[in-house]
Short mmCIF file of C-alpha atoms in Angstrom, two decimals:
data_model
loop_
_atom_site.label_atom_id
_atom_site.label_comp_id
_atom_site.label_asym_id
_atom_site.label_seq_id
_atom_site.Cartn_x
_atom_site.Cartn_y
_atom_site.Cartn_z
CA MET J 1 0.00 0.00 0.00
CA LEU J 2 1.30 3.44 -0.94
CA LEU J 3 1.85 5.84 1.95
CA PRO J 4 0.03 9.19 1.80
CA ARG J 5 2.17 11.95 0.35
CA PHE J 6 2.36 13.89 3.63
CA LEU J 7 4.12 10.91 5.26
CA LYS J 8 6.97 11.29 2.75
CA PRO J 9 8.16 14.87 3.31
CA THR J 10 10.94 14.65 0.72
CA LEU J 11 8.31 14.64 -2.03
CA PHE J 12 6.62 17.73 -3.42
CA GLN J 13 3.69 18.43 -1.08
CA GLY J 14 1.97 21.17 -3.07
CA VAL J 15 -0.01 19.06 -5.51
CA GLY J 16 -3.18 20.99 -6.38
CA LYS J 17 -2.21 24.10 -4.38
CA THR J 18 -2.00 27.32 -6.36
CA LYS J 19 -2.78 30.13 -3.86
CA GLY J 20 -0.94 31.31 -0.76
CA TYR J 21 1.54 28.42 -0.75
CA PHE J 22 5.31 27.90 -0.81
CA GLU J 23 7.67 24.95 -0.78
CA GLY J 24 11.45 24.92 -0.70
CA TRP J 25 14.31 22.43 -0.32
CA TYR J 26 17.58 23.47 1.37
CA PHE J 27 20.76 21.83 0.02
CA LYS J 28 23.89 22.78 1.99
CA GLN J 29 27.43 21.92 0.86
CA SER J 30 30.65 22.50 2.84
CA LEU J 31 34.18 21.99 1.56
CA PHE J 32 37.49 21.86 3.42
CA ASP J 33 41.13 22.80 3.08
CA LYS J 34 44.06 20.36 3.21
CA LYS J 35 44.06 20.47 7.04
CA ASN J 36 40.37 19.49 7.13
CA HIS J 37 39.29 22.93 8.29
CA ILE J 38 36.11 24.26 6.75
CA GLN J 39 36.84 26.53 3.82
CA ARG J 40 33.47 27.45 2.32
CA THR J 41 29.77 26.69 2.67
CA ILE J 42 27.26 27.24 -0.11
CA ALA J 43 23.53 26.70 0.40
CA ILE J 44 21.29 26.18 -2.65
CA ILE J 45 17.51 26.52 -2.17
CA PRO J 46 15.14 25.55 -4.97
CA GLY J 47 11.41 26.10 -4.53
CA ILE J 48 8.07 27.36 -5.74
CA SER J 49 5.75 30.15 -4.58
CA TRP J 50 2.15 31.22 -5.20
CA ASP J 51 0.75 34.43 -3.74
CA ALA J 52 -2.79 34.85 -2.39
CA ASN J 53 -4.10 35.67 -5.86
CA GLY J 54 -2.53 32.63 -7.52
CA ALA J 55 0.39 34.35 -9.22
CA GLY J 56 3.33 31.98 -8.99
CA HIS J 57 6.97 31.53 -9.82
CA ALA J 58 9.76 29.02 -9.24
CA PHE J 59 13.10 30.05 -7.79
CA ILE J 60 16.64 29.02 -6.88
CA GLN J 61 18.34 30.96 -4.07
CA THR J 62 22.00 30.71 -3.16
CA ILE J 63 24.01 32.03 -0.22
CA ASP J 64 27.80 31.88 0.11
CA SER J 65 29.68 31.85 3.42
CA LYS J 66 32.68 33.54 1.79
CA ASP J 67 31.13 37.01 1.94
CA GLY J 68 27.44 36.45 2.68
CA SER J 69 26.51 37.18 -0.94
CA SER J 70 23.20 35.76 -2.12
CA THR J 71 21.43 35.42 -5.45
CA TYR J 72 17.78 34.87 -6.36
CA PHE J 73 17.16 33.20 -9.71
CA ARG J 74 13.50 33.58 -10.73
CA PHE J 75 11.70 31.32 -13.23
CA PRO J 76 8.14 31.02 -14.59
CA VAL J 77 5.99 28.67 -12.54
CA GLU J 78 5.72 26.45 -15.62
CA ALA J 79 9.46 25.77 -15.39
CA PHE J 80 8.87 23.72 -12.20
CA SER J 81 8.20 19.99 -12.42
CA PHE J 82 8.55 17.05 -10.05
CA GLN J 83 8.88 13.29 -10.00
CA ASP J 84 8.15 10.90 -7.13
CA ARG J 85 9.93 7.67 -8.18
CA PRO J 86 12.77 8.32 -7.85
CA PHE J 87 12.35 11.72 -6.24
CA SER J 88 13.48 14.74 -8.22
CA ILE J 89 12.45 18.30 -8.90
CA GLN J 90 13.38 20.29 -11.96
CA ILE J 91 13.38 24.06 -12.53
CA ASP J 92 14.06 24.80 -16.17
CA THR J 93 17.24 22.80 -16.89
CA ASN J 94 18.27 22.62 -13.21
CA ARG J 95 17.68 19.25 -11.54
CA PHE J 96 17.72 18.24 -7.86
CA SER J 97 17.49 14.69 -6.47
CA LEU J 98 18.71 12.51 -3.62
CA GLU J 99 21.57 11.39 -5.85
CA GLY J 100 22.85 14.89 -6.58
CA LEU J 101 22.12 18.10 -8.44
CA HIS J 102 22.95 19.73 -11.75
CA LEU J 103 22.71 23.52 -12.14
CA ASP J 104 23.24 26.02 -14.93
CA ALA J 105 21.43 29.28 -14.10
CA GLN J 106 22.11 32.93 -14.97
CA HIS J 107 20.45 36.22 -13.98
CA ASN J 108 21.63 39.85 -14.16
CA GLY J 109 25.34 39.09 -14.05
CA SER J 110 25.02 36.30 -11.48
CA SER J 111 25.35 32.63 -12.33
CA ILE J 112 25.76 29.21 -10.78
CA VAL J 113 27.03 26.11 -12.56
CA ALA J 114 27.27 22.93 -10.50
CA ASP J 115 27.43 19.18 -10.89
CA LEU J 116 27.30 17.36 -7.53
CA THR J 117 26.71 13.77 -6.45
CA PHE J 118 25.57 12.72 -2.96
CA HIS J 119 26.62 9.54 -1.14
CA ASN J 120 25.55 7.82 2.12
CA LEU J 121 22.60 10.03 3.04
CA THR J 122 21.39 9.83 6.67
CA PRO J 123 17.62 10.41 6.76
CA ILE J 124 15.77 10.62 10.07
CA SER J 125 12.12 9.94 10.77
CA ASN J 126 9.35 12.52 11.25
CA ILE J 127 11.07 15.50 12.88
CA MET J 128 7.69 17.18 13.54
CA GLY J 129 6.30 14.32 15.63
CA PRO J 130 2.50 14.48 16.09
CA TYR J 131 2.32 17.94 14.51
CA LYS J 132 2.99 16.30 11.18
CA TYR J 133 -0.63 15.14 11.19
CA ILE J 134 -2.13 18.61 11.81
CA PRO J 135 -3.45 19.96 8.49
CA PHE J 136 -3.60 23.66 9.46
CA MET J 137 0.06 24.19 10.42
CA GLU J 138 1.42 27.48 9.07
CA CYS J 139 4.77 25.90 8.23
CA ASN J 140 5.91 22.27 8.01
CA HIS J 141 9.48 21.03 8.26
CA GLY J 142 11.29 17.91 7.13
CA ILE J 143 14.89 16.72 7.40
CA ILE J 144 15.97 14.68 4.38
CA SER J 145 19.62 14.02 5.26
CA MET J 146 21.47 15.02 8.42
CA TYR J 147 24.86 14.26 6.88
CA HIS J 148 26.24 12.91 3.61
CA GLU J 149 29.28 13.09 1.37
CA VAL J 150 29.27 15.45 -1.60
CA GLN J 151 31.50 15.19 -4.64
CA GLY J 152 31.72 17.44 -7.68
CA TYR J 153 32.14 21.14 -8.36
CA ILE J 154 30.38 24.51 -8.02
CA THR J 155 31.16 27.74 -9.87
CA LEU J 156 29.25 30.68 -8.37
CA ILE J 157 29.44 34.25 -9.71
CA HIS J 158 27.61 37.04 -7.87
CA GLU J 159 26.73 40.28 -9.73
CA ASN J 160 29.60 40.17 -12.24
CA GLN J 161 32.22 39.59 -9.54
CA GLU J 162 35.02 37.17 -10.29
CA GLY J 163 33.97 33.61 -9.60
CA ASP J 164 35.99 30.54 -8.76
CA ARG J 165 35.49 26.84 -9.29
CA LEU J 166 35.08 24.99 -6.00
CA THR J 167 35.85 21.28 -5.98
CA LEU J 168 34.26 19.05 -3.33
CA ALA J 169 36.27 15.84 -3.10
CA PRO J 170 34.54 15.10 -0.89
CA GLY J 171 32.60 17.73 1.00
CA ILE J 172 29.81 17.39 3.57
CA GLY J 173 26.13 17.89 2.77
CA TYR J 174 22.84 18.46 4.58
CA ILE J 175 19.28 18.59 3.17
CA GLU J 176 16.03 19.84 4.73
CA LYS J 177 12.83 21.48 3.53
CA ASP J 178 9.86 23.70 4.50
CA TRP J 179 6.39 24.05 3.04
CA GLY J 180 3.09 25.73 3.90
CA ARG J 181 1.71 29.28 3.92
CA SER J 182 4.38 31.34 5.72
CA MET J 183 7.53 31.00 7.74
CA PRO J 184 6.96 31.85 11.44
CA SER J 185 6.95 35.46 12.63
CA SER J 186 10.03 34.72 14.80
CA TRP J 187 12.46 31.82 14.84
CA ILE J 188 15.95 30.53 15.61
CA TRP J 189 17.51 27.96 13.29
CA ILE J 190 20.92 26.27 13.65
CA ASN J 191 22.63 23.64 11.52
CA ALA J 192 26.17 22.39 12.15
CA THR J 193 27.91 19.56 10.30
CA ASN J 194 31.64 20.20 10.69
CA PHE J 195 32.49 19.10 14.24
CA GLU J 196 36.20 19.09 14.99
CA GLY J 197 37.99 15.88 15.92
CA THR J 198 35.07 13.47 15.38
CA ALA J 199 35.75 10.08 13.88
CA GLY J 200 32.32 9.45 12.34
CA PRO J 201 29.51 11.58 10.91
CA VAL J 202 28.20 14.22 13.33
CA SER J 203 25.44 16.72 12.57
CA PHE J 204 23.29 19.04 14.68
CA PHE J 205 19.97 20.74 13.97
CA PHE J 206 17.92 23.09 16.17
CA SER J 207 14.79 25.12 15.47
CA LEU J 208 12.72 27.22 17.87
CA ALA J 209 9.72 29.13 16.51
CA LYS J 210 6.62 31.04 17.46
CA VAL J 211 3.91 28.72 16.16
CA PRO J 212 0.32 29.88 15.47
CA TRP J 213 -2.21 27.56 17.10
CA ARG J 214 -5.89 28.26 16.47
CA CYS J 215 -6.33 31.80 17.83
CA HIS J 216 -3.14 31.75 19.91
CA HIS J 217 0.60 30.98 19.66
CA PHE J 218 3.04 28.71 21.42
CA ASN J 219 6.82 28.48 21.29
CA GLY J 220 7.86 25.07 20.01
CA PHE J 221 11.27 23.60 19.34
CA ILE J 222 12.72 20.57 17.60
CA SER J 223 16.36 19.47 17.70
CA VAL J 224 18.50 16.50 16.71
CA LEU J 225 22.13 15.63 17.34
CA TYR J 226 23.25 12.80 15.07
CA VAL J 227 26.47 11.12 16.21
CA ASP J 228 27.77 8.29 14.01
CA GLY J 229 24.45 6.48 13.77
CA ARG J 230 23.07 7.47 17.19
CA GLU J 231 20.31 10.03 17.41
CA PHE J 232 19.65 12.38 20.34
CA ARG J 233 16.29 14.05 19.74
CA PHE J 234 14.79 16.88 21.78
CA ALA J 235 11.44 18.51 21.14
CA THR J 236 8.45 20.18 22.73
CA TYR J 237 6.43 17.08 21.84
CA LYS J 238 8.97 14.93 23.77
CA GLN J 239 8.56 16.86 27.05
CA GLY J 240 11.49 19.10 26.22
CA ARG J 241 11.71 22.66 27.43
CA ILE J 242 13.89 25.73 26.96
CA ASP J 243 15.44 26.62 30.32
CA LEU J 244 17.47 29.62 29.10
CA LEU J 245 17.60 31.70 25.95
CA GLU J 246 19.83 34.75 25.72
CA TYR J 247 21.45 36.65 22.88
CA GLN J 248 23.99 39.36 23.57
CA ALA J 249 26.79 40.90 21.50
CA GLY J 250 26.63 38.26 18.78
CA VAL J 251 26.59 35.30 21.21
CA LEU J 252 23.54 33.05 21.52
CA ARG J 253 23.19 30.72 24.50
CA ILE J 254 20.45 28.12 24.87
CA LEU J 255 19.91 25.65 27.69
CA LEU J 256 17.33 22.94 27.10
CA SER J 257 16.35 19.76 28.88
CA ASP J 258 13.96 16.84 28.91
CA THR J 259 13.37 13.95 31.29
CA ARG J 260 16.75 12.33 30.49
CA TYR J 261 19.21 14.94 29.27
CA LYS J 262 20.33 18.53 29.62
CA VAL J 263 21.85 20.38 26.68
CA GLU J 264 23.87 23.55 26.30
CA ILE J 265 24.12 25.27 22.92
CA MET J 266 26.43 28.22 22.37
CA VAL J 267 26.65 30.10 19.08
CA ARG J 268 28.93 32.90 17.92
CA THR J 269 27.55 34.55 14.83
CA SER J 270 29.20 36.67 12.16
CA GLU J 271 27.69 38.92 9.51
CA ALA J 272 24.60 37.43 7.90
CA GLY J 273 23.71 37.31 4.23
CA GLU J 274 20.22 38.03 2.94
CA LEU J 275 17.59 35.53 1.81
CA LEU J 276 13.95 35.87 0.80
CA ALA J 277 11.31 34.06 2.86
CA PRO J 278 7.57 33.54 2.27
CA VAL J 279 4.62 35.40 3.78
CA HIS J 280 1.29 33.90 2.67
CA GLY J 281 3.21 32.26 -0.15
CA THR J 282 4.81 35.46 -1.43
CA MET J 283 8.62 35.52 -1.37
CA ASP J 284 9.10 39.11 -0.24
CA ARG J 285 10.30 38.94 3.38
CA ARG J 286 14.02 39.64 3.79
CA ILE J 287 15.81 37.63 6.48
CA GLY J 288 19.43 37.11 7.49
CA GLU J 289 21.33 33.84 7.45
CA CYS J 290 24.90 33.42 8.70
CA ASN J 291 26.78 30.52 7.11
CA ASN J 292 30.01 30.94 9.02
CA ALA J 293 29.02 30.61 12.68
CA TRP J 294 30.84 28.88 15.53
CA VAL J 295 28.67 26.36 17.41
CA ARG J 296 29.31 24.31 20.55
CA VAL J 297 26.92 21.57 21.71
CA VAL J 298 27.23 19.81 25.09
CA ILE J 299 24.89 17.00 26.20
CA LYS J 300 24.87 15.51 29.68
CA ALA J 301 22.73 12.83 31.30
CA LYS J 302 20.49 14.20 34.04
CA HIS J 303 20.54 11.33 36.48
CA LYS J 304 24.11 10.00 36.46
CA MET J 305 26.62 10.41 39.23
CA THR J 306 29.29 11.73 36.85
CA ASP J 307 29.01 15.15 35.25
CA ALA J 308 31.07 14.04 32.25
CA PRO J 309 29.35 14.96 28.98
CA LEU J 310 27.95 12.36 26.62
CA PHE J 311 28.94 14.70 23.80
CA ASP J 312 30.93 17.93 23.68
CA GLY J 313 31.70 19.21 20.21
CA ILE J 314 32.61 22.41 18.39
CA ALA J 315 31.66 23.09 14.79
CA THR J 316 32.68 25.90 12.46
CA GLY J 317 31.13 27.10 9.22
CA SER J 318 27.66 26.54 10.68
CA GLY J 319 24.34 27.96 9.49
CA VAL J 320 22.33 30.22 11.80
CA GLU J 321 19.14 32.26 11.35
CA LEU J 322 17.90 34.64 14.06
CA VAL J 323 14.67 36.14 12.75
CA GLY J 324 12.03 38.42 14.23
CA ASP J 325 11.50 39.24 17.89
CA LEU J 326 13.74 36.79 19.76
CA GLY J 327 12.31 38.08 23.04
CA SER J 328 8.97 36.52 22.11
CA LEU J 329 10.65 33.09 22.04
CA HIS J 330 11.56 33.08 25.76
#
């Protein structure tokens, strides 16, 4: 028996929706220097948007950690197509799948040409928990791969500046997606994949948002630390809570806990680049995303005699979004 589409978040969820709707996939690639230090991170975001009146377009956004530069490639809505088996989406001649991506896009002096292959993806199950089954959620989220190898090349030119060819041999990748009517009014988002001194794959994701609920709001969070096949998951729906949230002078500190663990997250941000985000389907809200942040994650067991951490890792070249009124997320 075929599973309903909403139980397979990787797939295009917007079948039959043509008003006040958006959907976007987030492909992140990081490459390293000869000493295995992160050198560059480039995020590529394909998607589709319809405003409240049904006017639509497809898009590909990029953001580069080198200088925070971003580019928005706009296409007619008819340029977007999708396939379920195997999964792929196509925007004009640009193709995205779980096996890799192929890009050749130009706009007003900016261009991106890329040919990447992905290996050993690490999907996780239903990051939204029971909220996945609620049909009126403003925004839905899915994680497609916490960590995978990336091979190939990217050449990115921003507004007639000199570009360079980046070779990933291999790099590290991460894939997630969002879909619905609008992104939240306020949120914090963190993704880190380059943890120093780790033997196996390690990846961290955190999202805290102001979530509309009927006529009210609540602050909900979801978070996963993936450590070489082991998953530590924390969420509002798993009796998790935010014990501390503070942001001062470019430093974000979060303490969270549940019935078994306590977690400390510290983030040092740098200058953010600009992306467009949806409001009622329309891609006209400007937000900042930093792709070169420093992140430390420490997890300890609550009820053990020793205070030694189960995990203590530092990642560089991490992605961070701090959007809206962070005070409303306390």
